[in-house]
mmCIF file of C-alpha atoms in Angstrom:
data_model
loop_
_atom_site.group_PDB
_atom_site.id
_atom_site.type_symbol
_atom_site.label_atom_id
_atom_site.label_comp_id
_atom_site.label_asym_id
_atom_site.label_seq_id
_atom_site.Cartn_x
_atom_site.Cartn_y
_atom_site.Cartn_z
ATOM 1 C CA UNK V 19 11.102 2.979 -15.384
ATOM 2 C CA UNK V 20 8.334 0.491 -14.528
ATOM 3 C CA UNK V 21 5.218 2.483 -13.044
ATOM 4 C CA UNK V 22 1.590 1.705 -12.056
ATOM 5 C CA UNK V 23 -0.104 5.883 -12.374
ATOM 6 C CA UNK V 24 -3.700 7.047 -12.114
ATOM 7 C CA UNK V 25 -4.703 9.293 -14.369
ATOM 8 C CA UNK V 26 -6.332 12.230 -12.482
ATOM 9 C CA UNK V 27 -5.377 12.943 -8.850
ATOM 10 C CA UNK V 28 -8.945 14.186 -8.128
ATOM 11 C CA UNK V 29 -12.563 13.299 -8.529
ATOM 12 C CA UNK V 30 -15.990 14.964 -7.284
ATOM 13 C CA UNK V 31 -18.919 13.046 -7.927
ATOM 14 C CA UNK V 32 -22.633 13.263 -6.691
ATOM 15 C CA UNK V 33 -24.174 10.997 -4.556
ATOM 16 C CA UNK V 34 -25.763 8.231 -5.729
ATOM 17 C CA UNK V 35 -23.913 8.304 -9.304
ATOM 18 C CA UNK V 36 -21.512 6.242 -10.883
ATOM 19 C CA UNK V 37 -18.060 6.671 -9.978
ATOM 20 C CA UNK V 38 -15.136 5.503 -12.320
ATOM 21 C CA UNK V 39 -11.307 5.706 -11.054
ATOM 22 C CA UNK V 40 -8.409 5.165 -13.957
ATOM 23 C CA UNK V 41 -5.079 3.715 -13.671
ATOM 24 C CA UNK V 42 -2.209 3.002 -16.260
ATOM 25 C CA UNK V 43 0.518 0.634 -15.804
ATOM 26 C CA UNK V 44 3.345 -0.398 -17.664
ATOM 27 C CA UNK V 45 4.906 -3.495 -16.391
ATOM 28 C CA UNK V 46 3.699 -6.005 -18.684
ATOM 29 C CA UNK V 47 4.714 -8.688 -16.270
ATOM 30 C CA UNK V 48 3.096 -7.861 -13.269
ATOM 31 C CA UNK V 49 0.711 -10.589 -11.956
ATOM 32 C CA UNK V 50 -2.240 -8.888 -10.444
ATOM 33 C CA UNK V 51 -3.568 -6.228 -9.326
ATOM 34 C CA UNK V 52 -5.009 -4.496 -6.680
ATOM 35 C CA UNK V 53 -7.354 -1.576 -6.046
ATOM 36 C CA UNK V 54 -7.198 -0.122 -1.945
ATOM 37 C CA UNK V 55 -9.283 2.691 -0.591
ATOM 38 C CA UNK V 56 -7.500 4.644 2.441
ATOM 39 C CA UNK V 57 -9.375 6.664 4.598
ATOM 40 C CA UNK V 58 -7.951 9.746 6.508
ATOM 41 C CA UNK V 59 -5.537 8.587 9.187
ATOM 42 C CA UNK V 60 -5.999 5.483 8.388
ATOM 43 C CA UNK V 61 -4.144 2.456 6.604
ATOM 44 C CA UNK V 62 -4.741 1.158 3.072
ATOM 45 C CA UNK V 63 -7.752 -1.285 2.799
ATOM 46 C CA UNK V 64 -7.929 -3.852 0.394
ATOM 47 C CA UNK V 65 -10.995 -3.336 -2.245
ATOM 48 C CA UNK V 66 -10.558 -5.896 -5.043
ATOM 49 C CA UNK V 67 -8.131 -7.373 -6.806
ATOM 50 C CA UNK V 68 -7.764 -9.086 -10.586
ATOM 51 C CA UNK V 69 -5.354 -11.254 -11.990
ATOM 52 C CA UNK V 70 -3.655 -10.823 -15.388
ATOM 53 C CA UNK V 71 -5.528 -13.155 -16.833
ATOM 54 C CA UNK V 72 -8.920 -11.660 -16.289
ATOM 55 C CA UNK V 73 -10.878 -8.797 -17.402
ATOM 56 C CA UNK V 74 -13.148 -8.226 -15.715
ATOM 57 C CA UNK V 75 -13.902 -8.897 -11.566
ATOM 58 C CA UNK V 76 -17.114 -7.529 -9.944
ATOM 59 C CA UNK V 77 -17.557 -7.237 -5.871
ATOM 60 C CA UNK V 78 -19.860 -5.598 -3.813
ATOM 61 C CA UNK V 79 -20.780 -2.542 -5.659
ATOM 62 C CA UNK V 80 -17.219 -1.938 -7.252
ATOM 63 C CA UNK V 81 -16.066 -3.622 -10.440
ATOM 64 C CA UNK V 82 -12.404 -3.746 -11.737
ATOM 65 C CA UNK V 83 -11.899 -3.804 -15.217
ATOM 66 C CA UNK V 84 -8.341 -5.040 -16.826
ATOM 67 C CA UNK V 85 -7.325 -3.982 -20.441
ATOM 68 C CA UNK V 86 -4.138 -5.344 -21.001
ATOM 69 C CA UNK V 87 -3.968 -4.263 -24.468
ATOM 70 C CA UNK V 88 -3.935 -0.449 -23.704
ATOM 71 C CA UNK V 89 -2.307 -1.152 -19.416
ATOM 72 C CA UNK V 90 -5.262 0.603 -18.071
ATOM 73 C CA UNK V 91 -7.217 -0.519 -15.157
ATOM 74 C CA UNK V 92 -10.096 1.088 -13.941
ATOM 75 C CA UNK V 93 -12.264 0.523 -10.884
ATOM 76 C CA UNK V 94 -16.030 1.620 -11.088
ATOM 77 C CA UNK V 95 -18.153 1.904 -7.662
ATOM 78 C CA UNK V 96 -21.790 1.908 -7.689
ATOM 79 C CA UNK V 97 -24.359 4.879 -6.359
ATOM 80 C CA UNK V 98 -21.659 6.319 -5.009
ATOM 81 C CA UNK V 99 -21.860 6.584 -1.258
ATOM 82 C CA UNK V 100 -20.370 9.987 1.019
ATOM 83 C CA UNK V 101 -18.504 6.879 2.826
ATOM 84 C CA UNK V 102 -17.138 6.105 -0.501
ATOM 85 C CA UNK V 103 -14.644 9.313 -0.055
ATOM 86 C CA UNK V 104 -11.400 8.371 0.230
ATOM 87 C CA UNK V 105 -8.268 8.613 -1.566
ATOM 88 C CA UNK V 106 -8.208 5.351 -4.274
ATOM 89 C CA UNK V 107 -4.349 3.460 -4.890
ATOM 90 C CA UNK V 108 -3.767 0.846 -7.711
ATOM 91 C CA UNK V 109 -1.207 -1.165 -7.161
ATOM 92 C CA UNK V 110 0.335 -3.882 -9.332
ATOM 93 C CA UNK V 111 2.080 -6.939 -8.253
ATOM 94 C CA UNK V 112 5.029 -8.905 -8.785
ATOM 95 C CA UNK V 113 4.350 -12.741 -8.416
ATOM 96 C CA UNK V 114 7.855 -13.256 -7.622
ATOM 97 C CA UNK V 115 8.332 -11.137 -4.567
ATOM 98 C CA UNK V 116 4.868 -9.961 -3.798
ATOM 99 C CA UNK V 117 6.235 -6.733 -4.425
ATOM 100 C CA UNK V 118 3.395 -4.028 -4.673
ATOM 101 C CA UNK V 119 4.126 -0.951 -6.810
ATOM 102 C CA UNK V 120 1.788 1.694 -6.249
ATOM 103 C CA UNK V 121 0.101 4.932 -7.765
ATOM 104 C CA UNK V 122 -0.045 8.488 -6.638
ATOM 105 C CA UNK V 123 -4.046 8.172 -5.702
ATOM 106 C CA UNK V 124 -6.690 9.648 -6.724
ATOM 107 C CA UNK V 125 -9.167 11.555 -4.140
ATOM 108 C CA UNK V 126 -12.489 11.067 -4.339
ATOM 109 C CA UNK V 127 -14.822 13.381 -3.078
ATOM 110 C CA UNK V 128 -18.674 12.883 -3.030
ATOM 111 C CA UNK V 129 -20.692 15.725 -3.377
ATOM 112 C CA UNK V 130 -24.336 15.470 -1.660
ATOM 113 C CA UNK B 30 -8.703 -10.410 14.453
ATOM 114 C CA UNK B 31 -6.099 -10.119 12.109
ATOM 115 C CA UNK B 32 -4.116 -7.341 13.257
ATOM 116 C CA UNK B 33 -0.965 -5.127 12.015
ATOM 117 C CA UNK B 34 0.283 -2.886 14.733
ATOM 118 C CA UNK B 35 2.573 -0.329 14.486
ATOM 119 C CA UNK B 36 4.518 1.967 17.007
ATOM 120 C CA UNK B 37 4.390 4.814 17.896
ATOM 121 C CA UNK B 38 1.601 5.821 15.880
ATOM 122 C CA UNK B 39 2.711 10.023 16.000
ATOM 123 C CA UNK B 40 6.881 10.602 16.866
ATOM 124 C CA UNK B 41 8.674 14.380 16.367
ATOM 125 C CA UNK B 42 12.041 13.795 16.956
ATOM 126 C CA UNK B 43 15.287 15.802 16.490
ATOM 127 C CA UNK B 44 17.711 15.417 13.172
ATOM 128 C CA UNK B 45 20.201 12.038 14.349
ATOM 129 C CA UNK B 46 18.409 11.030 17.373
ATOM 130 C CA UNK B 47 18.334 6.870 16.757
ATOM 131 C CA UNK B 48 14.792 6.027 16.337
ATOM 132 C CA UNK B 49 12.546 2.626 15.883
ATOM 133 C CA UNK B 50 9.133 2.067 14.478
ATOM 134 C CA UNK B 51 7.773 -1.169 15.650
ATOM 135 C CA UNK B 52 5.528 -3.487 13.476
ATOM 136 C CA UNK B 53 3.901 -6.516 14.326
ATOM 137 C CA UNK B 54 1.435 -8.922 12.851
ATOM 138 C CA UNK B 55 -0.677 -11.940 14.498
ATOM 139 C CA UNK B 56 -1.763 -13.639 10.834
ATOM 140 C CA UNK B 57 1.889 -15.770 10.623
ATOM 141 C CA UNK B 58 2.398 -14.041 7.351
ATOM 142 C CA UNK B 59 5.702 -14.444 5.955
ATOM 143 C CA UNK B 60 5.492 -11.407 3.984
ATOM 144 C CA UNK B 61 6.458 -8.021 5.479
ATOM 145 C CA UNK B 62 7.127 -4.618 4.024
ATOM 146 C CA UNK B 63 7.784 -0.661 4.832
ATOM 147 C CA UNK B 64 6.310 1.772 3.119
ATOM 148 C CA UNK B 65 6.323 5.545 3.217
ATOM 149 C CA UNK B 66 3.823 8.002 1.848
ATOM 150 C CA UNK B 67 4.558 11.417 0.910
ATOM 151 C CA UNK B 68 2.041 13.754 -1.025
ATOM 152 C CA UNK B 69 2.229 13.495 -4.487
ATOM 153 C CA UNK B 70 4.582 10.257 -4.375
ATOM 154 C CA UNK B 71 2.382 7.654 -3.210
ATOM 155 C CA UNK B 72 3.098 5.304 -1.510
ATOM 156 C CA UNK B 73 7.257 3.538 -2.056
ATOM 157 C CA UNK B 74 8.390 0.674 -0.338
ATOM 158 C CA UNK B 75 11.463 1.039 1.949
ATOM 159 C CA UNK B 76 12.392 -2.726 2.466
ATOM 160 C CA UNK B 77 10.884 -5.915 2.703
ATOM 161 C CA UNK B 78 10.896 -8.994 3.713
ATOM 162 C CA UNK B 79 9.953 -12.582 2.282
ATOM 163 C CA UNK B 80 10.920 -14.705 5.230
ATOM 164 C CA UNK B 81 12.673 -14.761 8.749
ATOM 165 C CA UNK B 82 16.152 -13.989 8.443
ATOM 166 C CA UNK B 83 15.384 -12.497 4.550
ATOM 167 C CA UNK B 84 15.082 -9.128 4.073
ATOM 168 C CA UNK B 85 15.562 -6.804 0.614
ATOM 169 C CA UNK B 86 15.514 -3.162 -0.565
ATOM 170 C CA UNK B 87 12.610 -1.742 -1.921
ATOM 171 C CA UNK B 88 12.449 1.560 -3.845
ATOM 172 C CA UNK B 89 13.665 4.035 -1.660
ATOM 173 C CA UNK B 90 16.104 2.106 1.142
ATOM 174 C CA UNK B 91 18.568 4.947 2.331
ATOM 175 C CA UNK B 92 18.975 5.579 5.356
ATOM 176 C CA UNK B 93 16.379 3.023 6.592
ATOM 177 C CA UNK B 94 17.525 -0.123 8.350
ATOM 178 C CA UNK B 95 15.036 -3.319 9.240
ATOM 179 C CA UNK B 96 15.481 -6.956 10.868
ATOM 180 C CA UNK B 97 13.423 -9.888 10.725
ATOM 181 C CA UNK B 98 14.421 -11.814 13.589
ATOM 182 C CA UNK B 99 11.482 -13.507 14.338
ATOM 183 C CA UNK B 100 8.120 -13.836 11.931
ATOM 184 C CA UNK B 101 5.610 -11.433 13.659
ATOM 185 C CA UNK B 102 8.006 -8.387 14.504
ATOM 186 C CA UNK B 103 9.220 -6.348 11.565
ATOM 187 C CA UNK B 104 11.256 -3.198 12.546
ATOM 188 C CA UNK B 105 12.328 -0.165 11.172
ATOM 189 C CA UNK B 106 14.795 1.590 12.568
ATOM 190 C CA UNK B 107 16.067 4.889 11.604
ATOM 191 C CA UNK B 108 20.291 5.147 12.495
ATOM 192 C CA UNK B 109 20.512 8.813 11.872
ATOM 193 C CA UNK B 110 17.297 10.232 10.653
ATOM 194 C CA UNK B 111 17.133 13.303 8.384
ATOM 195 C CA UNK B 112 14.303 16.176 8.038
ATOM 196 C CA UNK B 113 13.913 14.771 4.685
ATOM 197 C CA UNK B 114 12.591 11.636 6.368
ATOM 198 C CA UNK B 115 9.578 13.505 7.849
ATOM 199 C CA UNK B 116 6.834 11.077 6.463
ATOM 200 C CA UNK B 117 3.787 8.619 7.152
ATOM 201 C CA UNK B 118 4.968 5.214 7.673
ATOM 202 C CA UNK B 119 3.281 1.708 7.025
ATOM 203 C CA UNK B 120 4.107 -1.226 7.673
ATOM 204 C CA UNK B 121 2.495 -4.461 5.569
ATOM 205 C CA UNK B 122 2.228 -7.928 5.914
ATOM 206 C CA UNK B 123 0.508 -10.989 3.588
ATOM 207 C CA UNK B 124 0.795 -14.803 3.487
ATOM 208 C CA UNK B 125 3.310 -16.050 0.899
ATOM 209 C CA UNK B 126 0.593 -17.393 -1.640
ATOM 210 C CA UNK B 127 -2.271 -14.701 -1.276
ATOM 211 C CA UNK B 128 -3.676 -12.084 -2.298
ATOM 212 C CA UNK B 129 -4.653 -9.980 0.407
ATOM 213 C CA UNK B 130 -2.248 -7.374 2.054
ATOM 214 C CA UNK B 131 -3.141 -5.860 5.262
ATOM 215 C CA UNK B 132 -1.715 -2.546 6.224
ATOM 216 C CA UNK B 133 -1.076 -0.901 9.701
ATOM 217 C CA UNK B 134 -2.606 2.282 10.945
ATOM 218 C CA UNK B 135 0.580 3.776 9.955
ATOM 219 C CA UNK B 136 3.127 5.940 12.154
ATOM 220 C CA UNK B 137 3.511 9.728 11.205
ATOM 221 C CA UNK B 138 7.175 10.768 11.976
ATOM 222 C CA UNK B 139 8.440 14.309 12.158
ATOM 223 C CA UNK B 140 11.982 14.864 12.096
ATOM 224 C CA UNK B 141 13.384 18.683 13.275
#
C-alpha cells in the first residue's frame, strides 16, 4: 500500500555538524508534507513543511528538500545542537481529508 | 495559547473495563484526529474527524469508538479494551485550510 518510510531508524551525529534525516514516500498524490520532531514524553512538534510543488523550503536552521522524481524527502538541520535529539517523523498529507500518514522515525542522537 | 489537552495523561486499566480518553482543543479547529504510537509502527491514525457531527476511520479503527458532539471535545473511548491496545495515544487537531497540526501531550494507556 501507500506509505511515507524513513530510511534509517537511527542517527548519531556530533555536535555542531550537519545533520541530514531521509524519508521515501510513495503516494504520488499527496499534497504536502511535513517534517515533526518529538521529544521524550512529549507530543509531535511541527518543524517545517513543503508543498508538492516546491523543492526546496529553508527555516531556521533546518531545510526540507522535495525530490519528487525519486519520492524522497529529506530534512537537513544545521550545527547540530544536543537539543536537536529527538526522534524525527515525516509525514505526508492528503489535501482532501488532511489526512497525515506517517513514518516509523528516525532517532537522532547528538554526540558531544 | 493554543492548547490540545488530553486526559488522563498515564491510565493502567484491566482487559474490558470501559474506558475514555478526553481531548480538547481551544484553536476552533475543525480538524481532529487519534493517533496511536507503538515502537517500530509509528505513529497510525485511529479515527478522525473533519467537522462536528463527521467523523471517519483512519488506519487502524477496531475496537476504538469517538464522537464529535461539539467542536472543541474529541473523545476516544475504548468499549472493551484489549492488552493489545496497550499504547501511547494522541490526539490532533488543525484548521480546515492550514498547514499546521498541533498534537497533545499524549495519554499512555496500559491495559492488564
Amino acid at each position: 500500500g501507500e506509505s511515507v518510510g524513513l530510511h534509517l531508524p537511527t542517527l548519531s551525529v556530533q555536535e555542531g555538524d550537519n545533520s541530514i534525516i531521509n524519508c521515501a514516500y510513495s503516494n504520488s498524490a499527496s499534497d504536502y508534507f511535513i517534517w515533526y520532531k518529538q521529544e521524550s514524553g512529549k507530543g509531535p512538534q511541527f518543524i517545517i513543511d513543503i508543498r508538492s510543488n516546491m523543492d526546496k523550503r529553508q527555516g531556521q536552521r533546518v531545510t526540507v528538500l522535495l525530490n519528487k522524481t525519486v519520492k524522497h524527502l529529506s530534512l537537513q538541520i544545521a550545527a547540530t545542537q544536543p537539543g536537536d535529539s529527538a526522534v524525527y517523523f515525516c509525514a505526508d498529507v492528503r489535501s482532501n481529508d488532511y489526512k497525515l500518514s506517517f513514518g516509523a522515525g528516525t532517532t537522532v542522537t547528538v554526540r558531544a | 495559547e493554543a492548547q490540545v489537552t488530553q486526559n488522563p495523561r498515564y491510565l493502567i486499566t484491566v482487559t474490558g473495563k470501559k474506558l475514555t480518553v478526553t481531548c480538547s482543543q481551544n484553536m476552533n479547529h475543525e480538524y481532529m484526529s487519534w493517533y496511536r504510537q507503538d515502537p517500530g509502527l509509528g505513529l497510525r491514525q485511529i479515527y478522525y474527524s473533519m467537522n462536528v457531527e463527521v467523523t471517519d476511520k483512519g488506519d487502524v479503527p477496531e475496537g476504538y469508538k469517538v464522537s464529535r458532539k461539539e467542536k472543541r471535545n474529541f473523545p476516544l473511548i475504548l468499549e472493551s479494551p484489549s492488552p493489545n491496545q496497550t499504547s501511547l495515544y494522541f490526539c490532533a487537531s488543525s484548521p480546515r485550510e492550514g498547514n499546521t497540526i498541533y498534537f497533545g501531550e499524549g495519554s499512555w494507556l496500559t491495559v492488564v
